[in-house]
Amino acid sequence: RELTQDQSKLGPSGEERHTYSLVFELHFPVSPAAERLRYILGEDDDLPTPTLFTEMDTLQHDGDDMEWKESARWVKFEEKVEEGGERWSKPHVSTLTLHSLFELRTCIQTGSVLLDLEGYSLPEIVDDIVDRQVADGLIGPELREKVSFVLLRKHRHQHKKPMHRSLADMGKSNNCPANHAQSRSMNDISDTPSTDQLKNKFMKKIPRDAEASNVLIGEVDFLDKPFVAFVRLAQATTLGGLTEVPVPTRFLFVLLGPHGKGKSYNEIGRAIATLMVDDLFSDVAYKARDRDDLIAGIDEFLDEVIVLPPGEWDPKIRIEPPKKVPSADMRKSVLNLNELGQVNGAVGGAGGGEDEEMPAPHEFCGGLWLDIKRKVPWILSDFSQGFHIQSISAVLFIYLGCITNAITFGGLLGDATDNYQGVMESFLGTALAGTVFCLLGGQPLIILSSTGPILIFEKLLYEFCKSNTIDYMELRLWIGLHSCLQCLILVATDASYIIKYITRFTEEGFSSLISFIFISDAIKKMYYPINRGFKPDYVTSYKCECIAPDQGEPFSSSPSSFSSTPSPSSFSPFYSPSSFNCLDWSQLSKKECVKYGGALLGNTCKYVPDLALMSFILFFGTYSMTVSLKKFKTSRYFPTMCRSLIGEFSIIISILVFCGIDYLLGLETPKLHVPTEIKPTRPDRGWLVMPFGKNPWWVYVASAVPALLVTILIFMDQQISAVIVNRKENKLKKGCGYHLDLFWVGILMAVCSFLGLPWYVAATVISIAHIDSLKMESESSAPGEQPQFLGVREQRLTGILVFVLNGVSIFLAPVLQYIPMPVLYGVFLYMGVASLAGIQFWERIKLYLMPAKHQPDFSFLRHVPLRRVHLFTLVQIICLAVLWILKSTVAAIIFPVMILGLMVVRKMMDLIFSQHDLAWLDDILPEKDKKKEKGGKKKKDNKKTKTPLSPPVKILMDTIDLPKDPDPSVTPPTQPPVSDWE
């Protein structure tokens, strides 16, 4: 029947689920096993299924002695005890024989299945199992004691020594005891974990809420047919030494049989153990109501099994675990009734992103208010989550990147504005703007910095003021105030809604351009002079002498380059002409000669050591070592904790190592120079810019025109960087804050304008590096399984500390002066290269150089023809080339407008590519969704003459070829019964 709007919010009822089930079967035929599992897994259960640790023990015979020996274990992948018996094998994917799965199915059909058994000790559980077997007539009563005796033997795990017998026991024969009580007393049965279990380091690999499933496989001489039992306990219970780790047991599978079929029994045991760690079958095992449910779970597993031909691979080869394990959610969703309505969702391209968090564009200040409400609940965690050792590495890494950028930008800005803004202003502005933004902004992971377009705008503005006799600082103040007002207007009108139209096409073009700029700038700064005129064969003719100045005119004979050198008396209070005459000028060093006013004469006086090679060694060495140490985290050397620390502090280790090498060699490589005094770079300006008095009144109004260009620059740069930071791939949980971010960027523009400091906006590459340095991975992962990416440590502490350190760098100058600039340029190179990782555009470029058979198995290559992929990539390359050429000229000031041009190009690509191709290569523009919404509104307006149809009825109509639009002259019933459609 039709679903009303209120009912659809609450979820379908049982009858409605049945309707969905019928419709689903019409379009997606399923097996009877899947049909049965659909109702098992469709039951509402808020409790997640615990992770299962599975251990398989086999029965070992030593004469008449018997014990259970651990032979394999599973958390996700299989680990076997090697034939030598002294170590575990590498984790590998379990390879099962198809015959073993069919035999397992037969065992479940014919054996005993005890579900929700109340048992709190191993003897009690064994008694229940044997009683059920006797009651079902599967074994005779005379075998009760023998089976119990075998099941209660000792369990020896891999960390224990093998059983051994004393000389006195060698001649004894241990037959089955006369009574049951005696058999129990001969076993190490305990309800509490042993010391060996508690000390087992393997426990770190198992999640805290894990439960155990034990598989017991053995051959005995008193059975003539297999003894099979599958047990699920009502409550997980610790059964003493049954499991190698102190994990409570929930499932127990027992298979005993006559001699001669040990290999077959072992394969059946491996089959059930593999099934128990399968995500879907473990859910079935927990929710199964009877034997048939378990068999249905096995059948579903068989439906998904892929058979490898025996002659085309070596069964002895152990398949390495994949780097990324496919999720079982898809298998579950097909079987889950609650998700059937989502089967016919969007095509498998990109997801929706943050659409649901963006307010409607017509709400006044709706976006800003929504951002504030979204961020308030996270205030405490924004600081508490920053207290982690990972934050130390992130702070030092981003601090060095920011300080290098501030010095470089400050120097260029000083040259462009005649030192009205310089390195000191860049330091203080970075500290002020960054600290305020990270403390109050909507996305504190964003790092603020000055950008190239801002530098070009400042240069053009200063040249305009200089040629038109307009005060530069006052005009710049009014531009900043107008731009601040315009940003606030954009915030109030929810203009950030435009980010819905920023798809992956625009993101990748922008981020690739910024990454290439970082890489090229880092390499271009590595230009150092080389003494090409030095001839080793003429070294005997090279000399440099210090010539004494004339005593009457101490500096008249000095070169012009030394004309400003102070007199010798200024260096020593004991200076006198006699002491000046006593100087041996030929023995003075170069610095002493210049100090006392002497003249340097010779063809080697201007010799400079060749530092280019050493600088490149520091440059590429820092980059290469950082990349290597980052990868060291997944290497095979050292324990996990050690590898993790090395990986997190890779950049800091690289910087310290090459700073140490530079210090030991003692070469005069260019070093990091930081201002030592807090004062304006230009002596004739103060720290506060007055808004009136130096320019005509019309300048205050006309400044709104260039301010509009600055606003567009700030808006586009800020929002695109924010979109890249808020990518769904980063798994951010605290939401976005586009409007709140733009609000504070606008306010900070006004503040920096009053103080004469540079303007700041989101720095894409440094922000990406900040996120990469704060990525979190699962601490406990199954052996062989790669640590799972959990998300980013979202907090405000690292950003605040980075910018506070920028502010106090003036007091750290004695330490920072030992850092060579090539080392910091190596960090810049790493930032640029690392930010390219994960960009699909870059992966598609590399496809041009690969033959089709060697191309990676990307998902978009499975659904989009290769020629269409190359065409899409070519369009992006052309756009990137245009942007690169543009930014290299004076026209770089209109760079933000060209970013808008990228969005226009993306819109035009709808005419070239199908929506299916764009869904895999890019994101679908929201225009399509709007048209659907408008269509839905029209249908609601016509609901008096036309009954809206629910998805099941629509699919039924499509299936049985009924017309979707009934005769308008005939009014259909309000709720047509199912029989009418039948």
Coordinates of C-alpha atoms in Angstrom, one line a residue, residues 463-678:
E463 CA 53.0 51.6 -7.9
F464 CA 49.6 53.3 -8.6
C465 CA 49.9 55.3 -5.4
K466 CA 53.5 56.3 -6.1
S467 CA 52.7 57.5 -9.6
N468 CA 49.6 59.5 -8.5
T469 CA 50.9 60.9 -5.2
I470 CA 48.4 59.0 -3.1
D471 CA 49.2 57.8 0.4
Y472 CA 49.6 54.0 0.0
M473 CA 48.9 52.9 3.6
E474 CA 45.7 55.1 3.9
L475 CA 44.3 53.9 0.6
R476 CA 45.1 50.3 1.6
L477 CA 43.2 50.8 4.8
W478 CA 40.1 51.9 3.0
I479 CA 40.3 49.0 0.5
G480 CA 40.6 46.6 3.5
L481 CA 37.5 48.2 5.2
H482 CA 35.4 48.0 2.0
S483 CA 36.5 44.4 1.4
C484 CA 35.6 43.6 5.0
L485 CA 32.1 45.1 4.6
Q486 CA 31.7 43.2 1.3
C487 CA 32.7 39.9 3.0
L488 CA 30.2 40.5 5.7
I489 CA 27.5 41.1 3.1
L490 CA 28.4 37.8 1.4
V491 CA 28.1 36.1 4.8
A492 CA 24.8 37.6 5.6
T493 CA 23.3 36.6 2.2
D494 CA 24.7 33.1 2.4
A495 CA 26.8 33.6 -0.7
S496 CA 28.9 30.5 0.3
Y497 CA 26.1 28.5 -1.2
I498 CA 28.1 28.8 -4.4
I499 CA 30.4 26.0 -3.1
K500 CA 27.7 23.5 -4.3
Y501 CA 28.9 24.2 -7.8
I502 CA 32.6 23.6 -6.9
T503 CA 33.0 20.0 -8.1
R504 CA 36.1 17.8 -8.1
F505 CA 37.0 19.3 -11.5
T506 CA 37.4 22.8 -9.9
E507 CA 39.0 21.4 -6.7
E508 CA 41.6 19.4 -8.5
G509 CA 42.5 22.2 -10.9
F510 CA 43.0 24.7 -8.1
S511 CA 44.9 22.4 -5.7
S512 CA 47.1 21.0 -8.5
L513 CA 48.0 24.6 -9.5
I514 CA 48.9 25.5 -5.9
S515 CA 50.9 22.3 -5.5
F516 CA 52.9 22.9 -8.7
I517 CA 53.6 26.5 -7.6
F518 CA 55.0 25.2 -4.3
I519 CA 57.2 22.6 -6.1
S520 CA 58.5 25.1 -8.7
D521 CA 59.1 27.9 -6.2
A522 CA 61.1 25.4 -3.9
I523 CA 63.3 24.5 -6.9
K524 CA 63.7 28.0 -8.2
K525 CA 64.9 29.2 -4.8
M526 CA 67.8 26.7 -5.0
Y527 CA 69.9 29.0 -7.2
Y528 CA 73.3 29.5 -5.8
P529 CA 76.5 30.9 -7.6
I530 CA 79.1 28.5 -8.9
N531 CA 82.8 29.7 -9.4
R532 CA 83.0 28.8 -13.0
G533 CA 86.2 30.9 -13.5
F534 CA 88.2 29.0 -10.9
K535 CA 91.0 27.0 -12.6
P536 CA 92.7 24.5 -10.3
D537 CA 95.8 24.5 -12.5
Y538 CA 96.4 28.2 -11.9
V539 CA 96.0 28.0 -8.1
T540 CA 99.6 29.3 -7.7
S541 CA 98.7 32.6 -9.2
Y542 CA 95.7 33.3 -7.0
K543 CA 96.3 35.6 -4.0
C544 CA 94.5 38.2 -1.9
E545 CA 96.4 40.8 0.2
C546 CA 95.3 43.3 2.8
I547 CA 96.7 46.8 2.1
A548 CA 97.0 49.3 4.9
P549 CA 95.1 52.6 4.5
D550 CA 96.8 56.0 4.4
Q551 CA 97.3 57.2 8.1
G552 CA 96.4 60.8 7.2
E553 CA 93.2 59.7 5.4
P554 CA 92.6 56.2 6.8
F555 CA 89.9 55.3 4.3
S556 CA 91.0 57.2 1.1
S557 CA 92.7 54.2 -0.3
S558 CA 89.9 51.8 0.5
P559 CA 87.5 50.7 -2.3
S560 CA 84.2 52.3 -2.5
S561 CA 82.5 49.2 -1.1
F562 CA 84.3 49.9 2.2
S563 CA 83.8 53.7 2.3
S564 CA 81.2 53.4 5.0
T565 CA 83.4 51.4 7.2
P566 CA 83.8 53.0 10.7
S567 CA 87.2 54.2 11.8
P568 CA 89.5 51.9 13.7
S569 CA 89.0 54.0 16.9
S570 CA 85.3 53.0 16.9
F571 CA 86.3 49.4 17.5
S572 CA 88.7 49.8 20.4
P573 CA 88.8 52.4 23.2
F574 CA 92.6 52.0 23.3
Y575 CA 93.1 53.0 19.7
S576 CA 96.0 55.3 18.9
P577 CA 98.1 56.1 15.8
S578 CA 101.0 54.2 17.2
S579 CA 99.0 51.0 17.7
F580 CA 97.5 51.4 14.2
N581 CA 101.1 51.5 12.7
C582 CA 102.0 48.4 14.7
L583 CA 99.4 46.3 12.9
D584 CA 100.8 43.6 10.6
W585 CA 98.3 44.0 7.7
S586 CA 99.6 41.0 5.9
Q587 CA 98.5 38.7 8.7
L588 CA 95.0 40.0 9.1
S589 CA 92.0 38.0 8.1
K590 CA 89.5 39.2 5.5
K591 CA 87.0 40.3 8.2
E592 CA 89.7 42.0 10.3
C593 CA 91.1 43.8 7.2
V594 CA 87.6 45.2 6.4
K595 CA 87.0 46.0 10.1
Y596 CA 90.1 48.2 10.4
G597 CA 89.6 49.9 7.1
G598 CA 92.1 48.1 5.0
A599 CA 91.8 47.4 1.3
L600 CA 91.6 43.9 -0.2
L601 CA 93.7 43.4 -3.3
G602 CA 93.9 40.3 -5.5
N603 CA 92.0 38.1 -7.9
T604 CA 90.7 35.7 -5.2
C605 CA 89.4 38.3 -2.7
K606 CA 85.8 37.8 -4.0
Y607 CA 86.0 34.0 -3.9
V608 CA 82.8 32.4 -2.7
P609 CA 82.8 28.6 -1.9
D610 CA 80.7 26.5 -4.3
L611 CA 77.6 25.9 -2.0
A612 CA 75.3 24.8 -4.8
L613 CA 76.1 21.1 -4.5
M614 CA 75.9 21.2 -0.7
S615 CA 72.6 23.1 -0.8
F616 CA 71.1 20.6 -3.2
I617 CA 72.2 17.7 -1.0
L618 CA 70.4 19.4 1.9
F619 CA 67.4 20.1 -0.3
F620 CA 66.8 16.7 -1.8
G621 CA 68.2 14.9 1.3
T622 CA 65.5 16.5 3.5
Y623 CA 62.8 15.7 1.0
S624 CA 64.0 12.1 0.3
M625 CA 64.5 11.2 3.9
T626 CA 61.0 12.6 4.8
V627 CA 59.4 10.5 2.2
S628 CA 61.3 7.4 3.3
L629 CA 60.5 7.8 6.9
K630 CA 56.8 8.4 6.1
K631 CA 56.8 5.0 4.4
F632 CA 58.7 3.5 7.2
K633 CA 55.5 3.4 9.2
T634 CA 54.3 0.4 7.0
S635 CA 57.6 -1.3 6.8
R636 CA 58.6 -4.6 8.4
Y637 CA 61.2 -3.3 10.8
F638 CA 60.9 -2.5 14.5
P639 CA 57.8 -2.8 16.6
T640 CA 54.6 -1.0 15.7
M641 CA 55.0 1.7 18.3
C642 CA 58.5 2.6 17.1
R643 CA 57.5 2.6 13.4
S644 CA 54.5 4.8 14.3
L645 CA 56.7 7.4 16.1
I646 CA 59.2 7.5 13.3
G647 CA 56.5 8.0 10.7
E648 CA 54.8 10.8 12.7
F649 CA 58.0 12.7 13.4
S650 CA 59.6 12.0 10.0
I651 CA 59.8 15.6 9.0
I652 CA 61.3 16.7 12.3
I653 CA 63.9 13.9 12.2
S654 CA 64.9 14.8 8.6
I655 CA 65.3 18.5 9.5
L656 CA 67.4 17.7 12.6
V657 CA 69.6 15.3 10.7
F658 CA 70.4 17.6 7.9
C659 CA 70.8 20.6 10.2
G660 CA 73.3 18.5 12.1
I661 CA 75.2 17.6 8.9
D662 CA 75.3 21.3 7.9
Y663 CA 76.6 22.3 11.3
L664 CA 79.3 19.6 11.3
L665 CA 80.6 20.5 7.9
G666 CA 80.7 24.2 8.8
L667 CA 80.0 25.6 5.4
E668 CA 78.4 29.0 5.0
T669 CA 75.1 27.8 3.5
P670 CA 72.3 30.4 3.6
K671 CA 70.6 30.3 6.9
L672 CA 67.2 31.3 8.2
H673 CA 67.3 35.0 9.3
V674 CA 64.6 36.2 11.7
P675 CA 64.2 39.8 12.9
T676 CA 65.4 40.3 16.4
E677 CA 63.5 43.5 17.3
I678 CA 59.8 44.3 17.3

